[in-house]
Short mmCIF file of C-alpha atoms and ligand atoms in Angstrom, two decimals:
data_model
loop_
_atom_site.label_atom_id
_atom_site.label_comp_id
_atom_site.label_asym_id
_atom_site.label_seq_id
_atom_site.Cartn_x
_atom_site.Cartn_y
_atom_site.Cartn_z
CA LYS A 1 30.85 66.77 -2.51
CA SER A 2 32.79 68.57 -5.63
CA PHE A 3 30.78 68.78 -9.13
CA LEU A 4 33.01 66.51 -10.50
CA GLN A 5 32.70 64.19 -8.03
CA LYS A 6 29.08 63.83 -8.42
CA LEU A 7 29.22 64.03 -12.01
CA TRP A 8 31.12 60.20 -12.09
CA LYS A 9 28.62 59.08 -10.11
CA GLY A 10 25.79 60.24 -12.67
CA ASN A 11 24.28 62.69 -9.39
CA VAL A 12 23.22 65.77 -10.63
CA SER A 13 21.32 68.46 -11.52
CA SER A 14 20.96 71.40 -13.61
CA LYS A 15 20.80 73.51 -10.38
CA MET A 16 24.56 72.30 -9.54
CA LEU A 17 25.43 74.42 -12.57
CA THR A 18 26.71 77.53 -12.74
CA PRO A 19 24.06 80.65 -13.24
CA HIS A 20 25.55 81.49 -16.95
CA LEU A 21 25.02 77.77 -17.77
CA GLN A 22 21.83 77.28 -16.05
CA LYS A 23 20.10 80.72 -17.34
CA ALA A 24 21.44 79.08 -21.10
CA ARG A 25 19.87 76.11 -20.35
CA ARG A 26 16.26 77.81 -19.19
CA GLU A 27 16.61 80.35 -22.50
CA TYR A 28 16.59 77.35 -24.53
CA LEU A 29 13.52 75.27 -23.08
CA ARG A 30 12.32 79.06 -22.84
CA ALA A 31 12.84 80.02 -27.14
CA ASN A 32 12.36 75.65 -27.76
CA LYS A 33 13.11 76.51 -31.44
CA LEU A 34 12.64 73.56 -33.10
CA GLY A 35 9.27 73.37 -31.51
CA VAL A 36 9.90 70.12 -29.02
CA SER A 37 6.73 68.92 -27.53
CA PHE A 38 7.38 65.95 -25.23
CA THR A 39 4.13 63.32 -24.91
CA GLY A 40 5.79 60.67 -23.72
CA ARG A 41 6.89 59.82 -20.23
CA HIS A 42 9.21 60.51 -17.49
CA ASN A 43 10.41 56.72 -16.06
CA ALA A 44 8.99 57.09 -12.79
CA LYS A 45 11.23 54.08 -11.98
CA LYS A 46 14.47 54.67 -13.00
CA LEU A 47 15.80 52.43 -15.25
CA SER A 48 18.47 49.84 -14.33
CA PRO A 49 22.15 50.03 -16.90
CA GLN A 50 20.96 46.53 -17.74
CA GLU A 51 17.52 47.53 -19.04
CA LEU A 52 18.79 51.18 -20.26
CA LEU A 53 20.77 48.87 -22.54
CA CYS A 54 17.89 47.40 -23.72
CA GLU A 55 16.58 50.37 -23.85
CA LEU A 56 18.66 51.75 -26.21
CA LYS A 57 19.09 48.11 -28.80
CA LYS A 58 15.18 47.89 -28.97
CA ARG A 59 15.23 51.35 -30.13
CA ALA A 60 18.16 53.49 -31.27
CA HIS A 61 18.03 52.03 -34.47
CA VAL A 62 20.85 54.25 -36.98
CA ARG A 63 18.85 55.17 -39.84
CA THR A 64 20.57 57.25 -42.98
CA LEU A 65 18.48 58.95 -45.44
CA ASP A 66 18.24 56.50 -48.31
CA GLY A 67 17.21 58.98 -50.93
CA LYS A 68 13.39 56.68 -50.96
CA GLU A 69 11.29 59.74 -49.20
CA PRO A 70 10.06 62.03 -50.79
CA PRO A 71 11.53 64.80 -51.31
CA PHE A 72 14.84 63.61 -52.27
CA SER A 73 12.72 59.98 -53.62
CA ASN A 74 11.41 63.41 -55.80
CA LEU A 75 14.84 65.17 -56.84
CA GLY A 76 15.95 61.97 -58.09
CA TRP A 77 18.23 61.93 -55.25
CA GLU A 78 18.24 58.44 -54.80
CA LYS A 79 21.50 58.29 -56.66
CA TYR A 80 23.58 60.30 -54.65
CA PHE A 81 23.58 57.96 -51.23
CA PRO A 82 25.22 55.04 -50.81
CA GLN A 83 23.80 52.10 -51.98
CA THR A 84 25.10 49.78 -48.65
CA PRO A 85 23.76 51.16 -45.45
CA LEU A 86 25.90 52.35 -42.37
CA SER A 87 25.14 48.97 -40.67
CA LEU A 88 25.91 46.79 -43.91
CA LEU A 89 29.52 48.64 -44.11
CA TYR A 90 30.90 45.89 -41.65
CA PRO A 91 29.18 43.11 -42.15
CA ARG A 92 31.02 41.40 -39.77
CA GLY A 93 30.83 44.06 -37.10
CA LEU A 94 34.59 45.82 -35.76
CA SER A 95 35.22 44.43 -32.30
CA SER A 96 36.69 47.08 -30.26
CA CYS A 97 36.03 50.82 -30.78
CA ALA A 98 37.28 54.04 -30.08
CA VAL A 99 34.84 57.34 -29.23
CA VAL A 100 36.94 60.11 -28.87
CA SER A 101 35.83 63.84 -26.85
CA SER A 102 37.13 66.58 -28.91
CA ALA A 103 37.42 68.07 -25.02
CA GLY A 104 40.68 70.03 -23.92
CA ALA A 105 40.43 67.59 -21.08
CA ILE A 106 42.63 64.99 -23.60
CA LEU A 107 45.48 66.72 -23.80
CA ASN A 108 48.20 65.70 -21.86
CA SER A 109 46.76 61.70 -21.43
CA SER A 110 48.81 60.18 -22.84
CA LEU A 111 46.00 58.09 -24.40
CA GLY A 112 47.41 57.81 -28.21
CA ALA A 113 48.91 54.48 -28.80
CA GLU A 114 45.85 52.97 -26.82
CA ILE A 115 43.16 54.58 -28.68
CA ASP A 116 44.71 53.50 -32.00
CA ALA A 117 44.86 50.46 -31.07
CA HIS A 118 40.85 49.46 -31.23
CA ASP A 119 40.26 48.29 -34.88
CA ALA A 120 37.29 51.51 -35.61
CA VAL A 121 38.44 54.98 -34.65
CA LEU A 122 35.75 57.74 -34.12
CA ARG A 123 36.22 61.48 -34.32
CA PHE A 124 34.23 64.39 -34.61
CA ASN A 125 34.13 68.05 -36.65
CA SER A 126 37.07 69.23 -37.50
CA ALA A 127 39.46 67.73 -34.75
CA PRO A 128 42.40 67.27 -35.60
CA THR A 129 45.19 63.76 -34.85
CA ARG A 130 48.37 65.92 -36.64
CA ASN A 131 50.61 67.67 -33.85
CA TYR A 132 48.18 65.68 -30.75
CA GLU A 133 49.10 61.59 -32.03
CA ARG A 134 50.30 61.83 -28.49
CA ASP A 135 46.58 62.36 -26.67
CA VAL A 136 45.04 61.75 -29.07
CA GLY A 137 46.44 59.33 -31.52
CA ASN A 138 45.87 59.25 -35.30
CA LYS A 139 44.01 56.53 -36.83
CA THR A 140 40.58 57.63 -37.93
CA THR A 141 37.30 55.34 -39.34
CA MET A 142 35.03 57.44 -39.43
CA ARG A 143 34.01 61.33 -38.32
CA ILE A 144 30.60 62.96 -37.30
CA ILE A 145 30.66 66.74 -38.79
CA ASN A 146 27.68 68.64 -39.02
CA SER A 147 26.04 70.54 -40.93
CA GLN A 148 28.23 73.84 -40.32
CA ILE A 149 31.90 71.73 -40.97
CA LEU A 150 30.07 70.95 -44.55
CA THR A 151 28.37 75.28 -44.85
CA ASN A 152 31.49 76.87 -43.69
CA PRO A 153 34.21 77.91 -45.50
CA ILE A 154 36.75 78.30 -42.31
CA HIS A 155 36.20 73.80 -42.46
CA HIS A 156 37.41 73.87 -46.47
CA PHE A 157 35.72 70.23 -46.15
CA THR A 158 36.05 70.11 -50.01
CA ASP A 159 40.18 69.80 -49.78
CA SER A 160 40.97 69.40 -46.24
CA SER A 161 42.66 65.92 -45.26
CA LEU A 162 40.43 65.91 -42.61
CA TYR A 163 37.76 64.28 -44.67
CA LYS A 164 39.17 62.05 -47.19
CA ASP A 165 39.53 58.54 -46.86
CA ILE A 166 37.29 58.19 -43.71
CA ILE A 167 33.60 57.49 -43.50
CA LEU A 168 31.44 60.90 -42.79
CA VAL A 169 28.52 61.20 -41.47
CA ALA A 170 26.75 64.41 -41.96
CA TRP A 171 23.63 65.42 -39.24
CA ASP A 172 21.54 68.99 -39.31
CA PRO A 173 18.76 69.78 -36.14
CA SER A 174 15.89 69.45 -38.23
CA PRO A 175 12.45 70.42 -36.45
CA TYR A 176 11.43 67.98 -33.62
CA TYR A 177 8.38 66.58 -36.46
CA ALA A 178 11.21 65.96 -38.27
CA ASP A 179 8.95 66.75 -41.51
CA LEU A 180 11.59 66.02 -44.39
CA HIS A 181 10.25 69.17 -46.59
CA MET A 182 9.99 71.00 -44.11
CA TRP A 183 14.22 70.61 -43.05
CA TYR A 184 15.04 69.87 -47.09
CA HIS A 185 13.83 73.86 -48.11
CA LYS A 186 15.10 75.61 -44.17
CA PRO A 187 17.50 73.37 -42.43
CA ASP A 188 19.94 74.92 -39.88
CA TYR A 189 22.87 74.87 -42.13
CA ASN A 190 21.55 74.55 -45.39
CA LEU A 191 24.11 71.33 -45.91
CA PHE A 192 22.45 69.53 -49.04
CA PRO A 193 24.33 71.70 -52.20
CA PRO A 194 27.73 70.80 -50.99
CA TYR A 195 26.43 67.05 -49.75
CA GLU A 196 26.00 66.75 -53.30
CA ARG A 197 28.84 68.28 -54.76
CA HIS A 198 30.99 65.61 -52.88
CA ARG A 199 28.85 62.99 -54.16
CA LYS A 200 29.57 63.90 -57.07
CA MET A 201 33.68 64.35 -56.96
CA ASN A 202 33.77 61.59 -54.53
CA PRO A 203 30.76 58.85 -55.61
CA LYS A 204 33.38 55.93 -53.68
CA GLN A 205 33.42 57.60 -50.20
CA PRO A 206 30.71 56.54 -47.65
CA PHE A 207 29.21 59.52 -46.71
CA TYR A 208 26.18 58.91 -44.96
CA ILE A 209 23.23 62.02 -43.62
CA LEU A 210 21.74 61.11 -40.57
CA HIS A 211 17.68 60.98 -40.21
CA PRO A 212 16.31 62.68 -38.11
CA LYS A 213 14.27 60.65 -36.23
CA PHE A 214 16.82 58.82 -36.00
CA THR A 215 18.74 62.13 -33.72
CA TRP A 216 14.89 63.03 -32.28
CA GLU A 217 14.37 59.36 -30.89
CA LEU A 218 18.03 59.36 -29.49
CA TRP A 219 16.53 62.78 -27.81
CA LYS A 220 12.93 61.43 -26.63
CA ILE A 221 15.55 58.54 -24.63
CA ILE A 222 17.20 60.90 -22.84
CA GLN A 223 14.40 63.00 -21.95
CA GLU A 224 12.29 59.70 -21.07
CA ASN A 225 15.26 59.04 -18.48
CA SER A 226 16.13 62.60 -17.01
CA ASN A 227 14.94 64.15 -14.23
CA GLU A 228 14.66 66.95 -15.37
CA LYS A 229 13.29 69.07 -18.53
CA ILE A 230 16.31 68.40 -21.05
CA GLN A 231 16.96 71.53 -23.49
CA PRO A 232 14.31 70.87 -26.60
CA ASN A 233 17.28 70.88 -29.24
CA PRO A 234 19.52 67.35 -30.37
CA PRO A 235 21.86 65.58 -29.09
CA SER A 236 25.88 66.33 -29.14
CA SER A 237 27.79 64.60 -32.12
CA GLY A 238 29.49 62.54 -29.13
CA PHE A 239 26.30 61.28 -27.57
CA ILE A 240 24.85 60.49 -31.46
CA GLY A 241 27.94 58.88 -32.00
CA ILE A 242 28.44 56.87 -28.96
CA LEU A 243 24.93 54.76 -30.37
CA ILE A 244 25.94 54.89 -33.59
CA MET A 245 28.88 52.76 -32.58
CA MET A 246 27.51 50.86 -30.39
CA SER A 247 25.31 49.82 -33.01
CA MET A 248 28.67 48.33 -35.22
CA CYS A 249 31.00 47.58 -32.70
CA GLN A 250 30.92 44.81 -30.00
CA LYS A 251 32.57 46.91 -27.26
CA VAL A 252 32.80 50.66 -27.11
CA HIS A 253 35.34 52.65 -25.13
CA VAL A 254 34.83 56.61 -25.24
CA TYR A 255 37.55 58.52 -23.83
CA GLU A 256 37.23 61.92 -22.26
CA TYR A 257 33.38 62.41 -22.92
CA ILE A 258 32.46 62.02 -18.49
CA PRO A 259 35.48 64.36 -18.09
CA SER A 260 39.34 62.19 -15.65
CA TYR A 261 40.37 64.54 -13.16
CA ARG A 262 41.70 66.67 -16.06
CA GLN A 263 38.36 68.17 -16.72
CA THR A 264 39.22 71.89 -18.12
CA ASP A 265 37.17 74.63 -19.72
CA LEU A 266 39.36 74.50 -22.54
CA CYS A 267 36.90 73.79 -25.29
CA HIS A 268 38.79 71.51 -27.62
CA TYR A 269 42.20 70.43 -27.44
CA HIS A 270 43.19 72.02 -30.66
CA GLU A 271 41.75 75.56 -30.21
CA GLN A 272 42.42 78.55 -27.45
CA TYR A 273 39.18 78.96 -26.25
CA TYR A 274 37.84 78.49 -22.95
CA ASP A 275 34.07 77.27 -22.29
CA ALA A 276 32.21 75.46 -19.24
CA ALA A 277 29.21 74.69 -21.83
CA CYS A 278 31.46 72.64 -23.73
CA THR A 279 31.52 70.00 -21.19
CA LEU A 280 28.32 70.86 -19.57
CA GLY A 281 26.30 72.29 -22.33
CA ALA A 282 24.05 74.84 -23.32
CA TYR A 283 22.72 74.24 -26.98
CA HIS A 284 23.19 70.99 -26.48
CA PRO A 285 21.71 68.81 -23.31
CA LEU A 286 24.91 67.37 -22.63
CA LEU A 287 24.99 66.93 -18.73
CA TYR A 288 22.07 64.53 -19.36
CA GLU A 289 23.41 62.62 -21.81
CA LYS A 290 26.43 62.02 -19.93
CA MET A 291 24.73 60.86 -17.06
CA LEU A 292 22.73 58.82 -18.84
CA ILE A 293 26.14 56.98 -20.29
CA GLN A 294 27.84 57.10 -17.12
CA ARG A 295 25.02 54.87 -15.96
CA ILE A 296 25.82 52.44 -18.43
CA ASN A 297 29.56 52.57 -18.27
CA GLN A 298 30.83 48.75 -17.85
CA GLY A 299 34.34 49.95 -17.25
CA THR A 300 35.90 50.39 -13.70
CA GLU A 301 35.99 54.36 -11.88
CA ASP A 302 40.18 54.20 -11.49
CA SER A 303 39.44 54.23 -15.38
CA LEU A 304 36.61 56.67 -15.69
CA LEU A 305 38.93 59.04 -13.15
CA ARG A 306 42.16 58.52 -14.46
CA MET A 307 41.98 58.32 -18.14
CA GLY A 308 38.40 59.58 -18.56
CA LYS A 309 37.59 56.67 -20.22
CA VAL A 310 34.14 55.07 -20.14
CA THR A 311 33.45 51.08 -21.91
CA LEU A 312 30.22 50.26 -23.14
CA PRO A 313 29.20 46.29 -24.51
CA GLY A 314 28.11 47.08 -28.39
CA PHE A 315 24.02 45.86 -29.12
CA SER A 316 24.84 42.65 -30.36
CA SER A 317 27.48 41.71 -26.99
CA ILE A 318 23.76 42.41 -25.03
CA GLN A 319 20.78 40.22 -24.55
CA CYS A 320 17.32 41.68 -23.80
O1 C5P B 1 32.84 70.63 -29.91
P1 C5P B 1 32.10 68.62 -31.21
O2 C5P B 1 30.53 68.81 -31.02
O3 C5P B 1 33.67 69.34 -32.13
O4 C5P B 1 32.81 68.00 -30.27
C1 C5P B 1 32.70 67.25 -30.36
C2 C5P B 1 31.91 66.55 -29.11
O5 C5P B 1 32.65 65.93 -28.48
C3 C5P B 1 30.59 66.76 -28.46
O6 C5P B 1 29.41 66.47 -29.84
C4 C5P B 1 30.49 66.76 -27.19
O7 C5P B 1 30.12 64.82 -27.19
C5 C5P B 1 32.15 65.72 -26.55
N1 C5P B 1 32.66 66.92 -26.04
C6 C5P B 1 32.46 66.70 -24.88
N2 C5P B 1 33.28 68.53 -23.72
C7 C5P B 1 34.17 69.24 -24.10
C8 C5P B 1 33.88 69.36 -25.93
C9 C5P B 1 33.62 68.34 -26.71
O8 C5P B 1 32.31 66.13 -23.91
N3 C5P B 1 34.78 70.28 -24.21
#
């Protein structure tokens, strides 16, 4: 069986990756730059899909900075964070949501119309819609952006229309012990000054920063439910986004996160850059994230193979 067929069944291990990707994983494990020490246990018994969903619902509570904890409280930052928590932006919930991965495999998918038909559409980082409407649609409700988007001038964060008139959720890798002081003084990329500037200029735009405790809680759930040691780095924006949408929507449809038969080494649909790590992971524990998501997929195998589509219940739709 091919690697892809095994991935569709959720049956892959790092040993099936290319030597280059295996080496990258081992080196991240060895370096352990963020000081991860996993004290939990690997689940001895493989959880059923329902048990896994309930575990996620119980533990994956979306949390954003609210300015009430130091150092932000001492800095007087409470006024910069949005008044309304992300979880209350849609008090009656969203019915059907789309999560659009940036994978090259979405090219020539003709998924655009289907994606735009959802009530809300989540995209990532600098992924454009213009000129790609047929394959990715053109509606954007929310974007998850990493700290490099705010800090690297090539993204033109302040001026680009990609980041206007939508909900923004930014994140940055923090040390595992998520001490907000340490993180504030030594973020991976210093997102705090551009965040403060953007909030002053656009106080009405819902713009959140994820609490590092949330991302590390997601990491722990992935580690507990994997057979191998996963990379000691935060989950990808894609995984974070899926979990945010599961907490806000009744149903979540994820496109080309788990690759369809169109799988390609083309990293992003909007860039001529080839690297299998984008799909299978080097820095992020992508392979393990994807196996976990495929275990809770409620869509058909045909939708997965043809559209790269996974269908998940929102947390409000499951009874535990
Ligand atoms: O690369 P970037 O993080 O901006 O892409 C957004 C998300 O799309 C990733 O975090 C990952 O979850 C997903 N992705 C993928 N395969 C790719 C590229 C992106 O699964 N080839």
